[in-house]
């Protein structure tokens, strides 16, 4: 498969793993969504006489979020909130031909929501705490 071939995937087989790749780490149960933000820092460098604001790109600021149901048998994301950081792996497809999108060390925050009209849910955010590898041009770079 070459980059930009137009291959598409449905999100139904997405997954989150902690502490290792699929087959080695722990799959996070009962989650239904993850988001990955590939932001960068920008520094304004506009000077007198410029006709538009100008910027320089700085460091990556990888972060994201997740949500789903609370695993009352011991939710891995909630349990990992108190750790300094954990290896986090985000998969677009967790099937036999797994598609790993990104991975790296992450700091985890979680929030639990209970309502009398819904199942108990958990949501949270993660922030890179070191170098991440992100899917790009047909391979992980």
PDB file of C-alpha atoms in Angstrom:
ATOM      1  CA  UNK A   1       0.000   0.000   0.000  1.00  0.00           C
ATOM      2  CA  UNK A   2       1.424   3.335  -1.044  1.00  0.00           C
ATOM      3  CA  UNK A   3       0.708   6.611   0.716  1.00  0.00           C
ATOM      4  CA  UNK A   4      -2.398   8.461  -0.455  1.00  0.00           C
ATOM      5  CA  UNK A   5      -4.015   5.364  -2.049  1.00  0.00           C
ATOM      6  CA  UNK A   6      -7.365   6.377  -0.540  1.00  0.00           C
ATOM      7  CA  UNK A   7      -7.740   3.393   1.827  1.00  0.00           C
ATOM      8  CA  UNK A   8     -10.583   4.025   4.274  1.00  0.00           C
ATOM      9  CA  UNK A   9     -11.570   2.352   7.531  1.00  0.00           C
ATOM     10  CA  UNK A  10     -14.703   2.327   9.661  1.00  0.00           C
ATOM     11  CA  UNK A  11     -14.066   3.227  13.292  1.00  0.00           C
ATOM     12  CA  UNK A  12     -15.956   0.211  14.659  1.00  0.00           C
ATOM     13  CA  UNK A  13     -12.715  -1.718  15.303  1.00  0.00           C
ATOM     14  CA  UNK A  14     -10.751   1.118  16.892  1.00  0.00           C
ATOM     15  CA  UNK A  15      -8.976   0.398  20.155  1.00  0.00           C
ATOM     16  CA  UNK A  16      -6.749   1.775  22.880  1.00  0.00           C
ATOM     17  CA  UNK A  17      -3.947  -0.262  24.441  1.00  0.00           C
ATOM     18  CA  UNK A  18      -1.733   0.601  27.395  1.00  0.00           C
ATOM     19  CA  UNK A  19       1.674  -0.724  28.409  1.00  0.00           C
ATOM     20  CA  UNK A  20       2.419  -2.314  25.039  1.00  0.00           C
ATOM     21  CA  UNK A  21       1.347  -3.079  21.489  1.00  0.00           C
ATOM     22  CA  UNK A  22      -1.559  -5.344  20.614  1.00  0.00           C
ATOM     23  CA  UNK A  23      -0.596  -8.828  21.751  1.00  0.00           C
ATOM     24  CA  UNK A  24       1.732  -7.474  24.439  1.00  0.00           C
ATOM     25  CA  UNK A  25      -0.110  -4.653  26.202  1.00  0.00           C
ATOM     26  CA  UNK A  26      -3.534  -4.435  27.804  1.00  0.00           C
ATOM     27  CA  UNK A  27      -6.560  -3.549  25.677  1.00  0.00           C
ATOM     28  CA  UNK A  28      -8.695  -0.861  27.330  1.00  0.00           C
ATOM     29  CA  UNK A  29     -12.238  -2.280  27.621  1.00  0.00           C
ATOM     30  CA  UNK A  30     -15.591  -0.655  26.787  1.00  0.00           C
ATOM     31  CA  UNK A  31     -14.350   2.574  25.207  1.00  0.00           C
ATOM     32  CA  UNK A  32     -16.126   3.908  22.125  1.00  0.00           C
ATOM     33  CA  UNK A  33     -14.063   6.857  20.887  1.00  0.00           C
ATOM     34  CA  UNK A  34     -10.589   8.356  20.863  1.00  0.00           C
ATOM     35  CA  UNK A  35      -9.353  11.605  19.343  1.00  0.00           C
ATOM     36  CA  UNK A  36      -5.768  12.529  18.500  1.00  0.00           C
ATOM     37  CA  UNK A  37      -4.703  16.173  18.246  1.00  0.00           C
ATOM     38  CA  UNK A  38      -1.467  16.843  16.372  1.00  0.00           C
ATOM     39  CA  UNK A  39      -1.016  20.472  17.341  1.00  0.00           C
ATOM     40  CA  UNK A  40       2.188  22.513  17.309  1.00  0.00           C
ATOM     41  CA  UNK A  41       3.320  25.618  19.125  1.00  0.00           C
ATOM     42  CA  UNK A  42       3.468  28.806  17.067  1.00  0.00           C
ATOM     43  CA  UNK A  43       5.417  31.969  17.823  1.00  0.00           C
ATOM     44  CA  UNK A  44       4.342  35.252  16.285  1.00  0.00           C
ATOM     45  CA  UNK A  45       7.256  37.011  14.540  1.00  0.00           C
ATOM     46  CA  UNK A  46       5.408  39.898  12.896  1.00  0.00           C
ATOM     47  CA  UNK A  47       7.520  43.036  12.502  1.00  0.00           C
ATOM     48  CA  UNK A  48       7.001  46.620  11.354  1.00  0.00           C
ATOM     49  CA  UNK A  49       6.074  46.815   7.685  1.00  0.00           C
ATOM     50  CA  UNK A  50       4.668  43.270   7.402  1.00  0.00           C
ATOM     51  CA  UNK A  51       1.308  43.164   5.622  1.00  0.00           C
ATOM     52  CA  UNK A  52       0.135  40.057   7.468  1.00  0.00           C
ATOM     53  CA  UNK A  53       0.937  38.371  10.777  1.00  0.00           C
ATOM     54  CA  UNK A  54       3.825  35.923  10.480  1.00  0.00           C
ATOM     55  CA  UNK A  55       4.565  32.837  12.577  1.00  0.00           C
ATOM     56  CA  UNK A  56       7.266  30.266  13.160  1.00  0.00           C
ATOM     57  CA  UNK A  57       6.328  26.670  13.982  1.00  0.00           C
ATOM     58  CA  UNK A  58       7.652  25.234  17.213  1.00  0.00           C
ATOM     59  CA  UNK A  59       7.386  21.900  18.949  1.00  0.00           C
ATOM     60  CA  UNK A  60       4.614  19.348  18.562  1.00  0.00           C
ATOM     61  CA  UNK A  61       1.992  19.329  21.308  1.00  0.00           C
ATOM     62  CA  UNK A  62       0.337  15.920  20.886  1.00  0.00           C
ATOM     63  CA  UNK A  63      -2.754  15.323  22.971  1.00  0.00           C
ATOM     64  CA  UNK A  64      -6.158  13.733  22.692  1.00  0.00           C
ATOM     65  CA  UNK A  65      -9.243  12.434  24.385  1.00  0.00           C
ATOM     66  CA  UNK A  66     -11.236   9.248  24.864  1.00  0.00           C
ATOM     67  CA  UNK A  67     -14.657   8.251  26.107  1.00  0.00           C
ATOM     68  CA  UNK A  68     -16.876   5.252  26.642  1.00  0.00           C
ATOM     69  CA  UNK A  69     -18.428   3.258  29.414  1.00  0.00           C
ATOM     70  CA  UNK A  70     -16.896   2.836  32.857  1.00  0.00           C
ATOM     71  CA  UNK A  71     -15.425  -0.644  33.313  1.00  0.00           C
ATOM     72  CA  UNK A  72     -16.537  -1.287  36.889  1.00  0.00           C
ATOM     73  CA  UNK A  73     -14.309  -4.385  37.056  1.00  0.00           C
ATOM     74  CA  UNK A  74     -11.328  -2.004  37.045  1.00  0.00           C
ATOM     75  CA  UNK A  75     -11.143   0.662  34.349  1.00  0.00           C
ATOM     76  CA  UNK A  76      -7.567   0.838  33.028  1.00  0.00           C
ATOM     77  CA  UNK A  77      -7.757   4.520  32.090  1.00  0.00           C
ATOM     78  CA  UNK A  78      -9.117   5.537  35.496  1.00  0.00           C
ATOM     79  CA  UNK A  79      -6.555   3.348  37.276  1.00  0.00           C
ATOM     80  CA  UNK A  80      -3.694   4.845  35.244  1.00  0.00           C
ATOM     81  CA  UNK A  81      -4.666   8.436  36.093  1.00  0.00           C
ATOM     82  CA  UNK A  82      -2.436   8.433  39.163  1.00  0.00           C
ATOM     83  CA  UNK A  83       0.695   7.274  37.292  1.00  0.00           C
ATOM     84  CA  UNK A  84       3.375   9.654  36.050  1.00  0.00           C
ATOM     85  CA  UNK A  85       2.920   8.398  32.475  1.00  0.00           C
ATOM     86  CA  UNK A  86       2.077   5.205  30.613  1.00  0.00           C
ATOM     87  CA  UNK A  87       2.777   3.861  27.113  1.00  0.00           C
ATOM     88  CA  UNK A  88      -0.409   4.540  25.101  1.00  0.00           C
ATOM     89  CA  UNK A  89      -1.248   2.951  21.711  1.00  0.00           C
ATOM     90  CA  UNK A  90      -4.105   4.166  19.480  1.00  0.00           C
ATOM     91  CA  UNK A  91      -5.432   1.784  16.824  1.00  0.00           C
ATOM     92  CA  UNK A  92      -7.754   2.640  13.939  1.00  0.00           C
ATOM     93  CA  UNK A  93      -8.330  -1.092  13.421  1.00  0.00           C
ATOM     94  CA  UNK A  94      -7.772  -3.759  16.049  1.00  0.00           C
ATOM     95  CA  UNK A  95      -8.593  -6.657  13.690  1.00  0.00           C
ATOM     96  CA  UNK A  96      -6.276  -9.249  12.163  1.00  0.00           C
ATOM     97  CA  UNK A  97      -4.628  -6.542  10.019  1.00  0.00           C
ATOM     98  CA  UNK A  98      -4.192  -4.067  12.856  1.00  0.00           C
ATOM     99  CA  UNK A  99      -3.632  -0.408  11.942  1.00  0.00           C
ATOM    100  CA  UNK A 100      -1.664   1.441  14.606  1.00  0.00           C
ATOM    101  CA  UNK A 101      -2.105   5.213  14.271  1.00  0.00           C
ATOM    102  CA  UNK A 102       0.079   6.590  17.049  1.00  0.00           C
ATOM    103  CA  UNK A 103       1.858   5.675  20.244  1.00  0.00           C
ATOM    104  CA  UNK A 104       3.992   7.171  22.957  1.00  0.00           C
ATOM    105  CA  UNK A 105       4.196   7.968  26.657  1.00  0.00           C
ATOM    106  CA  UNK A 106       1.131   9.814  27.944  1.00  0.00           C
ATOM    107  CA  UNK A 107      -0.231  11.490  31.043  1.00  0.00           C
ATOM    108  CA  UNK A 108      -3.887  10.563  31.645  1.00  0.00           C
ATOM    109  CA  UNK A 109      -6.778  12.526  33.172  1.00  0.00           C
ATOM    110  CA  UNK A 110     -10.253  11.011  33.578  1.00  0.00           C
ATOM    111  CA  UNK A 111     -13.758  12.036  34.538  1.00  0.00           C
ATOM    112  CA  UNK A 112     -16.627   9.728  35.523  1.00  0.00           C
ATOM    113  CA  UNK A 113     -20.225  10.698  34.814  1.00  0.00           C
ATOM    114  CA  UNK A 114     -23.289   9.072  36.365  1.00  0.00           C
ATOM    115  CA  UNK A 115     -26.831   9.949  35.312  1.00  0.00           C
ATOM    116  CA  UNK A 116     -30.239   8.482  36.058  1.00  0.00           C
ATOM    117  CA  UNK A 117     -30.911   8.357  32.288  1.00  0.00           C
ATOM    118  CA  UNK A 118     -27.707   6.715  31.034  1.00  0.00           C
ATOM    119  CA  UNK A 119     -25.008   4.150  31.729  1.00  0.00           C
ATOM    120  CA  UNK A 120     -22.078   5.289  33.851  1.00  0.00           C
ATOM    121  CA  UNK A 121     -19.511   6.764  31.496  1.00  0.00           C
ATOM    122  CA  UNK A 122     -15.861   7.726  31.617  1.00  0.00           C
ATOM    123  CA  UNK A 123     -14.110  10.339  29.531  1.00  0.00           C
ATOM    124  CA  UNK A 124     -10.669  11.749  29.675  1.00  0.00           C
ATOM    125  CA  UNK A 125      -7.718  13.432  28.104  1.00  0.00           C
ATOM    126  CA  UNK A 126      -4.153  12.434  27.448  1.00  0.00           C
ATOM    127  CA  UNK A 127      -1.071  14.523  26.783  1.00  0.00           C
ATOM    128  CA  UNK A 128       2.244  13.371  25.383  1.00  0.00           C
ATOM    129  CA  UNK A 129       4.985  13.218  27.999  1.00  0.00           C
ATOM    130  CA  UNK A 130       7.744  12.305  25.564  1.00  0.00           C
ATOM    131  CA  UNK A 131       8.356  11.490  21.909  1.00  0.00           C
ATOM    132  CA  UNK A 132       5.471   9.957  19.945  1.00  0.00           C
ATOM    133  CA  UNK A 133       5.399   7.986  16.723  1.00  0.00           C
ATOM    134  CA  UNK A 134       2.541   8.981  14.404  1.00  0.00           C
ATOM    135  CA  UNK A 135       1.235   7.279  11.272  1.00  0.00           C
ATOM    136  CA  UNK A 136       2.376   9.196   8.217  1.00  0.00           C
ATOM    137  CA  UNK A 137       2.808   8.532   4.477  1.00  0.00           C
ATOM    138  CA  UNK A 138       1.883   4.868   4.608  1.00  0.00           C
ATOM    139  CA  UNK A 139       4.071   3.907   7.562  1.00  0.00           C
ATOM    140  CA  UNK A 140       4.828   4.834  11.123  1.00  0.00           C
ATOM    141  CA  UNK A 141       7.489   7.506  11.361  1.00  0.00           C
TER     142      UNK A 141
END
